[in-house]
Amino acid sequence: MRRDDATPGGGTAARRVGRRALLAGVLLVALLAGAACSDDPAPGPAPSATAPSTAPSAGASGTPLPAGAPVRNPFGAHWDFSRHDQFVPYLEKLSGSATYHELSWCDIEKTQGSPDFSAVDQIAERSRKLGITLHLKIRTGVCWATGGTAKFTRGQANKTESAMPQDLAAYQNFVRTLVQRYAPYGVREYAVENEVNAQQYWAGSPEDYRRLVTAAAEAIRAADPQAKVVDSGMSSVAYGMGVADRLLRVGQPDQAVAAYQAYFQRRIGTRGRLIPAVNDPTALRAALDNAQNSRNLAYLAVTEKLLDDRVVDVRQLHFYEHFSGVPALLDYLRAETPAGVPVQAWEVGQFWKDGGDDAAGRGDEMVKVVSMLVAGGVREVLWLPLAYNPNNRAGAEVRYGLLDPDGTQRQAGAMMAALAAAARDATVEPVNAKGLTGVAFRRGAESTLVVWSTSTGTVSLPAAAGVTGGPVGADPAARGGALPIGPSPVLVRATGTPDAVLAPIR
């Protein structure tokens, strides 16, 4: 967790804010030239699921990030609300968690003065009925309210980028109306825009984004003093570039290269020079200097200035990479997030175009990613998508779902449901001992541990009275002998603290 009075390199808060303002200004010059490609290029060949991390060490053993407003269950998902009915049986297993819905002013108020909230009303009511807390992501879109013509159109819903409103007072009135309408449904968190570092989502400048968030925050707080303002959520790729850039800035060039390689191991070489192979600090600096990555860093800087100034209350994380990228990411979040500001992962998944159909491997990796994030202090982790849409433009399952398209539970879905059952109404603590890593959930006198070996070897947990264990997603069985714990996550349940449960390991 970052101290209020110092940067990772020991500078004062004033110097940190000054650096961010300077960085955003300098990088804006590069942005004016534009970037031809999106920030999320298609991934490259997949590494082994058990590849060791070469990122800087912190992981689950580091100081946890601050918690936000409590949710009963940190493990949730984002789903296509048009397929609500077929997902309900599974979503009931995630009760107590959170989700989000993205809306745009232009879609709700297609004709000026005639807003239609009926679709969002239905989503809010259905979420409440499931016992799942709804967050809303407010975008503008491109229409009469912004002027201009959209350059990017995406998906079956024909979503466009967002542009700056022509009338900020009218925008604030829309935001106030929205917040007042959904406060009775228990909506308390509102993100402003989505992944503004990408041109297909945001047509304005970093300064425009700062002005928009400031205006939205004022309206949100006026409409509901209990509400929290959330940033747009930088893309997963942008966070990776931020991780590498920070390590260069604090004088750790070799660690920066290692973190870049671990984080982007599935994307190296995709879309030409956007995510090139990097083997030394000089090559890394060149990679960070292209137009799109300059834009990524500029928007990270603006977002962190909004967090520093407390215009924004909650930091939103997006992460779609290999689990070996998580430790360096957590280090970055602790260093670059103001003390006391919670981090929530509204989008977590596997962006892996040619990942194959290894259900066990996919599930193992999902468990490792979400467990490491929660152990590190990220108190809401929403998997995206719950089930992929087979009619998507990519024509393939680029982002791996917990369910089949018809709602049938996959192995990964069973594993996520097991995590939710273990974590609901429990306290969370990291596990990093006895050659194991993972997370522990404590409820009363009972502990449930989700752990795996930190190496390719196996750790043996001796048999003990009352200890049950087995693969995540299966009913844990009483142990008649020692429980072997290897690279695949294992769920262990027993009476006592996590340390006491693991104490017999020699």
Short mmCIF file of C-alpha atoms in Angstrom, two decimals:
data_model
loop_
_atom_site.label_atom_id
_atom_site.label_comp_id
_atom_site.label_asym_id
_atom_site.label_seq_id
_atom_site.Cartn_x
_atom_site.Cartn_y
_atom_site.Cartn_z
CA MET A 1 0.00 0.00 0.00
CA ARG A 2 1.49 3.32 -1.01
CA ARG A 3 2.34 5.81 1.70
CA ASP A 4 0.73 9.23 1.33
CA ASP A 5 4.07 10.98 1.79
CA ALA A 6 6.28 9.08 -0.62
CA THR A 7 6.59 7.44 -4.00
CA PRO A 8 8.30 4.06 -4.36
CA GLY A 9 11.49 5.95 -5.07
CA GLY A 10 11.20 8.08 -1.93
CA GLY A 11 9.84 11.34 -3.40
CA THR A 12 7.19 13.51 -1.76
CA ALA A 13 3.52 13.47 -2.65
CA ALA A 14 3.91 16.87 -4.30
CA ARG A 15 6.70 15.58 -6.53
CA ARG A 16 4.59 12.53 -7.41
CA VAL A 17 1.63 14.68 -8.46
CA GLY A 18 3.98 16.99 -10.35
CA ARG A 19 5.53 14.06 -12.17
CA ARG A 20 2.12 12.81 -13.21
CA ALA A 21 1.05 16.21 -14.50
CA LEU A 22 4.30 16.54 -16.45
CA LEU A 23 4.06 13.00 -17.78
CA ALA A 24 0.50 13.51 -18.96
CA GLY A 25 1.46 16.76 -20.66
CA VAL A 26 4.51 15.36 -22.41
CA LEU A 27 2.74 12.21 -23.53
CA LEU A 28 -0.21 14.20 -24.84
CA VAL A 29 2.07 15.53 -27.58
CA ALA A 30 2.60 11.95 -28.75
CA LEU A 31 -1.13 11.28 -28.62
CA LEU A 32 -1.92 14.04 -31.06
CA ALA A 33 -0.32 11.96 -33.78
CA GLY A 34 -2.85 9.21 -33.03
CA ALA A 35 -2.45 5.48 -32.83
CA ALA A 36 -3.65 3.20 -35.59
CA CYS A 37 -4.52 0.12 -33.53
CA SER A 38 -6.45 -0.71 -30.42
CA ASP A 39 -4.81 -1.41 -27.09
CA ASP A 40 -5.90 -5.04 -26.99
CA PRO A 41 -4.30 -6.84 -29.93
CA ALA A 42 -4.87 -10.53 -30.44
CA PRO A 43 -2.69 -12.76 -28.26
CA GLY A 44 0.18 -14.87 -29.45
CA PRO A 45 1.20 -18.45 -28.68
CA ALA A 46 0.45 -19.67 -25.17
CA PRO A 47 3.13 -20.64 -22.67
CA SER A 48 2.98 -23.53 -20.27
CA ALA A 49 0.35 -23.08 -17.58
CA THR A 50 2.97 -23.81 -14.97
CA ALA A 51 5.53 -21.29 -16.18
CA PRO A 52 7.32 -19.78 -13.17
CA SER A 53 6.99 -16.07 -12.55
CA THR A 54 9.97 -13.90 -13.40
CA ALA A 55 8.24 -10.77 -12.15
CA PRO A 56 9.37 -8.90 -9.02
CA SER A 57 8.34 -10.81 -5.94
CA ALA A 58 5.51 -9.59 -3.75
CA GLY A 59 2.43 -11.56 -4.68
CA ALA A 60 0.15 -12.71 -1.94
CA SER A 61 2.69 -11.96 0.75
CA GLY A 62 2.77 -8.20 0.15
CA THR A 63 0.83 -5.62 2.14
CA PRO A 64 -2.82 -6.00 1.13
CA LEU A 65 -4.55 -3.19 -0.72
CA PRO A 66 -7.23 -1.36 1.26
CA ALA A 67 -10.72 -2.82 1.28
CA GLY A 68 -13.67 -0.91 -0.09
CA ALA A 69 -17.31 -1.17 0.87
CA PRO A 70 -17.74 -4.80 1.93
CA VAL A 71 -19.39 -7.35 -0.32
CA ARG A 72 -20.42 -10.73 1.02
CA ASN A 73 -18.57 -12.56 -1.72
CA PRO A 74 -15.55 -11.20 -3.63
CA PHE A 75 -15.97 -13.60 -6.59
CA GLY A 76 -18.46 -12.46 -9.21
CA ALA A 77 -18.90 -12.25 -12.97
CA HIS A 78 -20.08 -10.03 -15.78
CA TRP A 79 -22.69 -11.50 -18.08
CA ASP A 80 -24.87 -10.78 -21.08
CA PHE A 81 -28.13 -9.66 -19.48
CA SER A 82 -30.07 -10.66 -22.61
CA ARG A 83 -29.30 -14.31 -21.68
CA HIS A 84 -30.31 -13.80 -18.05
CA ASP A 85 -32.77 -16.68 -17.78
CA GLN A 86 -30.32 -19.39 -18.85
CA PHE A 87 -27.66 -18.07 -16.44
CA VAL A 88 -29.83 -17.77 -13.31
CA PRO A 89 -29.12 -21.27 -11.93
CA TYR A 90 -25.40 -20.54 -11.92
CA LEU A 91 -25.65 -16.90 -10.84
CA GLU A 92 -27.45 -17.99 -7.69
CA LYS A 93 -24.17 -19.64 -6.69
CA LEU A 94 -22.47 -16.21 -6.86
CA SER A 95 -24.95 -14.44 -4.57
CA GLY A 96 -23.39 -11.78 -2.41
CA SER A 97 -20.99 -10.73 -5.18
CA ALA A 98 -21.07 -7.70 -7.49
CA THR A 99 -21.42 -7.13 -11.22
CA TYR A 100 -21.65 -4.12 -13.51
CA HIS A 101 -23.66 -2.89 -16.45
CA GLU A 102 -22.41 -0.45 -19.06
CA LEU A 103 -24.83 2.14 -20.41
CA SER A 104 -24.52 5.25 -22.57
CA TRP A 105 -26.33 8.56 -22.50
CA CYS A 106 -26.81 8.36 -26.27
CA ASP A 107 -28.53 4.96 -26.04
CA ILE A 108 -30.82 5.91 -23.17
CA GLU A 109 -31.75 9.32 -24.57
CA LYS A 110 -31.81 8.69 -28.31
CA THR A 111 -34.11 11.67 -28.71
CA GLN A 112 -33.24 14.74 -26.67
CA GLY A 113 -35.60 15.10 -23.74
CA SER A 114 -37.03 11.56 -24.00
CA PRO A 115 -34.84 9.17 -21.96
CA ASP A 116 -35.82 5.50 -21.71
CA PHE A 117 -34.45 3.72 -18.64
CA SER A 118 -36.61 0.60 -18.96
CA ALA A 119 -33.78 -1.77 -19.99
CA VAL A 120 -31.55 -0.64 -17.11
CA ASP A 121 -34.50 -0.85 -14.71
CA GLN A 122 -34.91 -4.52 -15.62
CA ILE A 123 -31.19 -5.20 -15.12
CA ALA A 124 -31.21 -3.48 -11.73
CA GLU A 125 -34.26 -5.43 -10.58
CA ARG A 126 -32.88 -8.77 -11.77
CA SER A 127 -29.52 -8.17 -10.10
CA ARG A 128 -31.20 -7.25 -6.83
CA LYS A 129 -33.36 -10.39 -6.99
CA LEU A 130 -30.21 -12.52 -7.40
CA GLY A 131 -28.60 -10.87 -4.37
CA ILE A 132 -25.85 -9.43 -6.57
CA THR A 133 -24.78 -5.80 -6.13
CA LEU A 134 -24.98 -3.79 -9.35
CA HIS A 135 -22.42 -1.16 -10.35
CA LEU A 136 -23.07 1.12 -13.33
CA LYS A 137 -20.59 2.32 -15.93
CA ILE A 138 -21.71 5.62 -17.47
CA ARG A 139 -20.57 6.40 -21.01
CA THR A 140 -21.63 9.21 -23.33
CA GLY A 141 -21.42 7.57 -26.76
CA VAL A 142 -21.64 9.76 -29.87
CA CYS A 143 -24.93 11.47 -30.77
CA TRP A 144 -26.79 14.77 -30.50
CA ALA A 145 -25.37 15.22 -26.99
CA THR A 146 -21.77 15.22 -28.22
CA GLY A 147 -21.99 16.17 -31.88
CA GLY A 148 -19.76 14.56 -34.47
CA THR A 149 -19.86 11.16 -36.14
CA ALA A 150 -18.70 7.88 -34.62
CA LYS A 151 -15.53 6.38 -36.07
CA PHE A 152 -15.77 3.01 -34.30
CA THR A 153 -18.78 0.70 -34.09
CA ARG A 154 -18.55 -2.56 -32.14
CA GLY A 155 -20.64 -5.63 -31.51
CA GLN A 156 -24.27 -6.51 -32.10
CA ALA A 157 -25.33 -3.54 -29.97
CA ASN A 158 -23.42 -1.15 -32.29
CA LYS A 159 -21.58 0.50 -29.44
CA THR A 160 -19.41 3.46 -30.36
CA GLU A 161 -16.62 5.42 -28.78
CA SER A 162 -17.56 8.24 -26.38
CA ALA A 163 -17.01 11.91 -27.05
CA MET A 164 -17.03 14.98 -24.83
CA PRO A 165 -20.55 16.35 -24.19
CA GLN A 166 -21.30 19.70 -25.81
CA ASP A 167 -23.11 20.84 -22.66
CA LEU A 168 -21.58 19.69 -19.36
CA ALA A 169 -24.54 21.00 -17.39
CA ALA A 170 -26.89 18.78 -19.42
CA TYR A 171 -24.53 15.85 -18.88
CA GLN A 172 -24.53 16.45 -15.14
CA ASN A 173 -28.32 16.56 -15.13
CA PHE A 174 -28.42 13.15 -16.87
CA VAL A 175 -25.95 11.72 -14.34
CA ARG A 176 -27.91 13.08 -11.37
CA THR A 177 -31.14 11.62 -12.75
CA LEU A 178 -29.44 8.26 -13.24
CA VAL A 179 -27.98 8.11 -9.74
CA GLN A 180 -31.24 9.18 -8.07
CA ARG A 181 -33.09 6.52 -10.05
CA TYR A 182 -30.82 3.61 -9.09
CA ALA A 183 -29.91 4.45 -5.50
CA PRO A 184 -33.13 2.68 -4.34
CA TYR A 185 -31.88 -0.47 -6.11
CA GLY A 186 -28.73 -0.39 -3.99
CA VAL A 187 -26.45 0.93 -6.74
CA ARG A 188 -23.64 2.84 -5.03
CA GLU A 189 -20.73 2.76 -7.48
CA TYR A 190 -20.54 4.57 -10.80
CA ALA A 191 -17.62 4.32 -13.21
CA VAL A 192 -17.10 7.15 -15.68
CA GLU A 193 -16.43 5.79 -19.19
CA ASN A 194 -14.53 2.61 -20.11
CA GLU A 195 -10.86 2.08 -21.04
CA VAL A 196 -10.33 5.65 -22.20
CA ASN A 197 -6.76 4.76 -23.15
CA ALA A 198 -8.21 3.08 -26.28
CA GLN A 199 -9.39 5.21 -29.22
CA GLN A 200 -12.36 2.93 -29.88
CA TYR A 201 -13.71 3.88 -26.44
CA TRP A 202 -12.76 7.54 -26.03
CA ALA A 203 -12.48 10.25 -28.70
CA GLY A 204 -11.35 13.05 -26.42
CA SER A 205 -8.04 14.03 -24.84
CA PRO A 206 -6.71 13.22 -21.36
CA GLU A 207 -7.69 16.73 -20.29
CA ASP A 208 -11.21 16.19 -21.64
CA TYR A 209 -11.42 12.99 -19.62
CA ARG A 210 -10.28 14.80 -16.48
CA ARG A 211 -12.99 17.46 -16.97
CA LEU A 212 -15.66 14.84 -17.65
CA VAL A 213 -14.82 12.79 -14.53
CA THR A 214 -14.73 15.93 -12.39
CA ALA A 215 -18.18 16.98 -13.65
CA ALA A 216 -19.60 13.47 -13.24
CA ALA A 217 -18.18 13.12 -9.72
CA GLU A 218 -19.83 16.37 -8.64
CA ALA A 219 -23.19 15.19 -9.98
CA ILE A 220 -22.91 11.69 -8.50
CA ARG A 221 -22.11 12.95 -5.01
CA ALA A 222 -24.84 15.59 -5.16
CA ALA A 223 -27.41 12.96 -6.11
CA ASP A 224 -26.31 10.38 -3.53
CA PRO A 225 -23.79 11.23 -0.79
CA GLN A 226 -23.24 7.48 -0.23
CA ALA A 227 -22.23 6.88 -3.84
CA LYS A 228 -18.65 6.18 -4.94
CA VAL A 229 -16.97 7.40 -8.12
CA VAL A 230 -14.92 4.83 -10.05
CA ASP A 231 -12.39 5.51 -12.81
CA SER A 232 -12.89 4.14 -16.34
CA GLY A 233 -10.67 1.11 -15.84
CA MET A 234 -7.54 1.13 -17.96
CA SER A 235 -7.18 -1.85 -20.28
CA SER A 236 -5.16 -4.89 -19.24
CA VAL A 237 -2.47 -3.98 -21.76
CA ALA A 238 -2.24 -0.42 -20.44
CA TYR A 239 -1.67 -1.74 -16.91
CA GLY A 240 1.13 -3.96 -18.19
CA MET A 241 2.82 -0.98 -19.81
CA GLY A 242 2.42 0.94 -16.56
CA VAL A 243 4.05 -1.88 -14.59
CA ALA A 244 7.11 -1.86 -16.84
CA ASP A 245 7.31 1.93 -17.01
CA ARG A 246 7.22 2.29 -13.21
CA LEU A 247 10.07 -0.17 -12.72
CA LEU A 248 12.18 1.76 -15.23
CA ARG A 249 11.39 5.01 -13.43
CA VAL A 250 12.45 3.67 -10.03
CA GLY A 251 15.76 2.41 -11.37
CA GLN A 252 15.02 -1.30 -11.78
CA PRO A 253 15.54 -1.87 -15.53
CA ASP A 254 16.21 -5.62 -15.34
CA GLN A 255 13.10 -6.16 -13.23
CA ALA A 256 11.15 -4.04 -15.71
CA VAL A 257 12.15 -6.30 -18.59
CA ALA A 258 11.31 -9.43 -16.58
CA ALA A 259 7.92 -8.03 -15.57
CA TYR A 260 7.13 -7.08 -19.20
CA GLN A 261 8.05 -10.56 -20.42
CA ALA A 262 5.96 -12.28 -17.75
CA TYR A 263 2.96 -10.00 -18.18
CA PHE A 264 2.83 -10.07 -21.98
CA GLN A 265 3.99 -13.62 -22.64
CA ARG A 266 0.81 -14.40 -24.61
CA ARG A 267 0.86 -11.19 -26.61
CA ILE A 268 4.49 -10.71 -27.62
CA GLY A 269 4.75 -9.84 -31.31
CA THR A 270 1.04 -9.29 -31.85
CA ARG A 271 0.06 -6.40 -34.11
CA GLY A 272 3.60 -5.45 -34.98
CA ARG A 273 5.34 -2.99 -32.73
CA LEU A 274 2.58 -2.42 -30.18
CA ILE A 275 3.74 -5.32 -27.99
CA PRO A 276 7.14 -6.33 -29.39
CA ALA A 277 9.61 -8.82 -28.01
CA VAL A 278 11.78 -7.09 -25.42
CA ASN A 279 15.10 -8.47 -24.13
CA ASP A 280 16.80 -5.42 -22.66
CA PRO A 281 15.92 -2.02 -21.16
CA THR A 282 16.70 -0.13 -24.39
CA ALA A 283 14.19 -2.24 -26.32
CA LEU A 284 11.66 -1.79 -23.52
CA ARG A 285 11.97 1.99 -23.59
CA ALA A 286 11.45 1.92 -27.35
CA ALA A 287 8.33 -0.23 -26.93
CA LEU A 288 6.88 2.20 -24.39
CA ASP A 289 7.56 5.13 -26.71
CA ASN A 290 5.18 4.22 -29.57
CA ALA A 291 2.00 6.26 -29.98
CA GLN A 292 -0.45 3.78 -28.43
CA ASN A 293 1.72 2.96 -25.44
CA SER A 294 2.39 6.66 -24.90
CA ARG A 295 -1.38 7.09 -24.85
CA ASN A 296 -1.70 4.24 -22.34
CA LEU A 297 0.80 5.90 -19.98
CA ALA A 298 -0.80 9.31 -20.39
CA TYR A 299 -4.21 8.03 -19.36
CA LEU A 300 -2.75 6.08 -16.46
CA ALA A 301 -1.14 9.32 -15.29
CA VAL A 302 -4.41 11.25 -15.54
CA THR A 303 -6.31 8.49 -13.73
CA GLU A 304 -3.78 8.45 -10.91
CA LYS A 305 -3.94 12.25 -10.60
CA LEU A 306 -7.74 11.94 -10.21
CA LEU A 307 -7.15 9.33 -7.51
CA ASP A 308 -4.57 11.54 -5.77
CA ASP A 309 -7.00 14.46 -5.80
CA ARG A 310 -9.80 12.23 -4.46
CA VAL A 311 -12.00 13.11 -7.43
CA VAL A 312 -12.26 9.34 -7.85
CA ASP A 313 -12.95 7.05 -4.88
CA VAL A 314 -12.26 3.57 -6.30
CA ARG A 315 -9.59 2.28 -8.68
CA GLN A 316 -10.88 -0.12 -11.34
CA LEU A 317 -8.61 -2.92 -12.57
CA HIS A 318 -8.83 -4.90 -15.83
CA PHE A 319 -6.61 -7.99 -16.19
CA TYR A 320 -6.64 -10.72 -18.87
CA GLU A 321 -3.08 -12.05 -18.72
CA HIS A 322 -1.18 -15.07 -17.38
CA PHE A 323 -1.10 -15.44 -13.60
CA SER A 324 2.67 -14.88 -13.52
CA GLY A 325 1.95 -11.21 -14.27
CA VAL A 326 -0.05 -10.73 -11.06
CA PRO A 327 2.80 -10.15 -8.54
CA ALA A 328 4.30 -7.19 -10.43
CA LEU A 329 0.80 -5.81 -11.03
CA LEU A 330 0.04 -5.89 -7.30
CA ASP A 331 3.35 -4.13 -6.63
CA TYR A 332 2.35 -1.44 -9.11
CA LEU A 333 -1.09 -0.97 -7.56
CA ARG A 334 0.36 -0.64 -4.07
CA ALA A 335 2.90 1.91 -5.26
CA GLU A 336 0.62 4.01 -7.48
CA THR A 337 -2.68 4.00 -5.60
CA PRO A 338 -3.22 6.51 -2.78
CA ALA A 339 -3.42 5.14 0.74
CA GLY A 340 -6.95 4.12 1.63
CA VAL A 341 -8.25 3.91 -1.95
CA PRO A 342 -9.70 0.46 -2.71
CA VAL A 343 -8.97 -1.43 -5.91
CA GLN A 344 -11.72 -3.48 -7.57
CA ALA A 345 -11.19 -5.77 -10.56
CA TRP A 346 -14.31 -5.27 -12.68
CA GLU A 347 -12.83 -7.25 -15.57
CA VAL A 348 -10.70 -10.35 -15.07
CA GLY A 349 -10.39 -13.14 -17.60
CA GLN A 350 -8.24 -15.08 -20.05
CA PHE A 351 -7.53 -13.29 -23.33
CA TRP A 352 -6.12 -16.26 -25.18
CA LYS A 353 -7.18 -16.71 -28.80
CA ASP A 354 -5.68 -20.13 -29.34
CA GLY A 355 -5.78 -21.42 -25.77
CA GLY A 356 -7.31 -24.77 -26.63
CA ASP A 357 -9.85 -26.87 -24.78
CA ASP A 358 -7.86 -27.98 -21.75
CA ALA A 359 -10.67 -27.51 -19.22
CA ALA A 360 -8.49 -28.47 -16.23
CA GLY A 361 -5.66 -26.14 -17.23
CA ARG A 362 -8.04 -23.28 -17.93
CA GLY A 363 -9.74 -23.76 -14.57
CA ASP A 364 -6.45 -24.01 -12.67
CA GLU A 365 -5.24 -20.76 -14.15
CA MET A 366 -8.52 -19.00 -13.40
CA VAL A 367 -8.28 -20.08 -9.74
CA LYS A 368 -4.69 -18.86 -9.47
CA VAL A 369 -5.42 -15.43 -10.98
CA VAL A 370 -8.51 -14.63 -8.91
CA SER A 371 -7.02 -16.09 -5.71
CA MET A 372 -3.83 -14.05 -6.06
CA LEU A 373 -5.81 -10.87 -6.66
CA VAL A 374 -8.08 -11.41 -3.66
CA ALA A 375 -5.11 -12.42 -1.46
CA GLY A 376 -3.40 -9.20 -2.53
CA GLY A 377 -6.31 -7.09 -1.32
CA VAL A 378 -8.52 -6.73 -4.40
CA ARG A 379 -11.92 -7.26 -2.79
CA GLU A 380 -14.08 -7.58 -5.90
CA VAL A 381 -12.98 -9.81 -8.76
CA LEU A 382 -15.49 -10.10 -11.60
CA TRP A 383 -14.83 -12.72 -14.28
CA LEU A 384 -15.60 -11.67 -17.84
CA PRO A 385 -17.37 -13.23 -19.59
CA LEU A 386 -19.58 -15.55 -17.60
CA ALA A 387 -20.26 -17.34 -20.92
CA TYR A 388 -18.89 -16.27 -24.26
CA ASN A 389 -21.16 -15.25 -27.13
CA PRO A 390 -20.68 -17.68 -30.04
CA ASN A 391 -21.89 -14.99 -32.46
CA ASN A 392 -19.09 -12.56 -31.64
CA ARG A 393 -17.10 -10.91 -34.43
CA ALA A 394 -13.93 -12.85 -33.64
CA GLY A 395 -15.71 -16.10 -34.38
CA ALA A 396 -13.84 -17.83 -31.57
CA GLU A 397 -13.73 -17.92 -27.79
CA VAL A 398 -11.05 -15.28 -27.31
CA ARG A 399 -12.11 -14.68 -23.69
CA TYR A 400 -12.78 -17.88 -21.78
CA GLY A 401 -16.18 -18.33 -20.13
CA LEU A 402 -17.06 -20.12 -16.92
CA LEU A 403 -20.11 -21.55 -18.68
CA ASP A 404 -20.92 -22.89 -22.11
CA PRO A 405 -22.96 -20.48 -24.25
CA ASP A 406 -26.18 -22.27 -23.24
CA GLY A 407 -25.43 -21.83 -19.53
CA THR A 408 -24.03 -25.30 -18.85
CA GLN A 409 -21.43 -25.15 -16.09
CA ARG A 410 -17.85 -25.87 -17.11
CA GLN A 411 -15.08 -27.10 -14.83
CA ALA A 412 -13.92 -23.50 -14.41
CA GLY A 413 -17.46 -22.55 -13.40
CA ALA A 414 -17.55 -25.25 -10.73
CA MET A 415 -14.20 -23.99 -9.43
CA MET A 416 -15.41 -20.38 -9.26
CA ALA A 417 -18.56 -21.48 -7.45
CA ALA A 418 -16.42 -23.33 -4.90
CA LEU A 419 -14.37 -20.18 -4.32
CA ALA A 420 -17.53 -18.16 -3.82
CA ALA A 421 -18.88 -20.68 -1.29
CA ALA A 422 -15.59 -20.60 0.62
CA ALA A 423 -15.31 -16.81 0.64
CA ARG A 424 -18.89 -15.77 1.37
CA ASP A 425 -19.06 -13.86 4.68
CA ALA A 426 -15.45 -14.84 5.47
CA THR A 427 -12.33 -12.84 6.19
CA VAL A 428 -9.48 -13.08 3.69
CA GLU A 429 -5.76 -13.50 4.20
CA PRO A 430 -2.85 -14.44 1.94
CA VAL A 431 -1.02 -17.75 2.19
CA ASN A 432 2.70 -17.86 1.42
CA ALA A 433 4.42 -20.50 3.51
CA LYS A 434 5.65 -24.09 3.54
CA GLY A 435 6.31 -23.99 -0.20
CA LEU A 436 2.68 -23.06 -0.89
CA THR A 437 0.94 -19.92 -2.08
CA GLY A 438 -2.72 -18.94 -2.37
CA VAL A 439 -5.49 -17.53 -0.21
CA ALA A 440 -7.30 -18.46 2.98
CA PHE A 441 -10.86 -17.71 4.05
CA ARG A 442 -11.79 -17.77 7.73
CA ARG A 443 -15.33 -18.10 9.00
CA GLY A 444 -15.59 -18.58 12.72
CA ALA A 445 -13.20 -21.32 13.84
CA GLU A 446 -12.96 -22.86 10.35
CA SER A 447 -10.40 -22.04 7.65
CA THR A 448 -10.68 -22.86 3.97
CA LEU A 449 -7.40 -22.64 2.06
CA VAL A 450 -6.98 -22.56 -1.71
CA VAL A 451 -3.30 -23.30 -2.26
CA TRP A 452 -0.80 -24.68 -4.75
CA SER A 453 2.92 -25.43 -4.82
CA THR A 454 5.27 -22.57 -5.62
CA SER A 455 7.38 -24.98 -7.67
CA THR A 456 6.75 -27.86 -10.03
CA GLY A 457 7.15 -30.24 -7.08
CA THR A 458 4.63 -31.51 -4.55
CA VAL A 459 4.15 -30.51 -0.93
CA SER A 460 2.62 -33.14 1.36
CA LEU A 461 0.08 -32.10 4.00
CA PRO A 462 -0.02 -34.87 6.64
CA ALA A 463 -3.36 -36.39 7.52
CA ALA A 464 -5.06 -34.89 10.56
CA ALA A 465 -8.43 -35.23 12.25
CA GLY A 466 -11.07 -33.00 10.71
CA VAL A 467 -9.03 -32.03 7.65
CA THR A 468 -10.73 -32.41 4.28
CA GLY A 469 -9.23 -31.56 0.93
CA GLY A 470 -9.19 -32.13 -2.79
CA PRO A 471 -9.34 -30.38 -6.16
CA VAL A 472 -11.07 -27.00 -6.24
CA GLY A 473 -14.63 -27.50 -7.47
CA ALA A 474 -15.00 -31.04 -6.12
CA ASP A 475 -16.42 -31.89 -2.70
CA PRO A 476 -13.41 -32.04 -0.35
CA ALA A 477 -13.00 -35.51 1.10
CA ALA A 478 -11.76 -36.56 4.52
CA ARG A 479 -8.14 -37.57 4.29
CA GLY A 480 -7.12 -41.09 5.17
CA GLY A 481 -3.56 -40.21 4.24
CA ALA A 482 -1.42 -37.21 3.36
CA LEU A 483 -2.78 -34.68 0.87
CA PRO A 484 -0.37 -33.98 -2.01
CA ILE A 485 -0.40 -30.35 -3.15
CA GLY A 486 1.22 -29.68 -6.49
CA PRO A 487 1.00 -26.93 -9.14
CA SER A 488 -2.79 -27.40 -9.47
CA PRO A 489 -4.80 -25.56 -6.80
CA VAL A 490 -6.22 -27.65 -3.94
CA LEU A 491 -8.98 -26.69 -1.49
CA VAL A 492 -8.33 -27.61 2.16
CA ARG A 493 -10.88 -27.17 4.94
CA ALA A 494 -10.12 -27.57 8.64
CA THR A 495 -10.67 -26.13 12.09
CA GLY A 496 -8.00 -23.65 13.15
CA THR A 497 -6.03 -20.79 11.68
CA PRO A 498 -4.37 -21.19 8.25
CA ASP A 499 -0.97 -21.31 9.96
CA ALA A 500 -2.16 -24.09 12.24
CA VAL A 501 -3.60 -26.06 9.31
CA LEU A 502 -0.25 -25.93 7.49
CA ALA A 503 1.93 -26.39 10.57
CA PRO A 504 2.35 -30.21 10.16
CA ILE A 505 4.11 -29.72 6.81
CA ARG A 506 7.86 -30.33 7.19
#
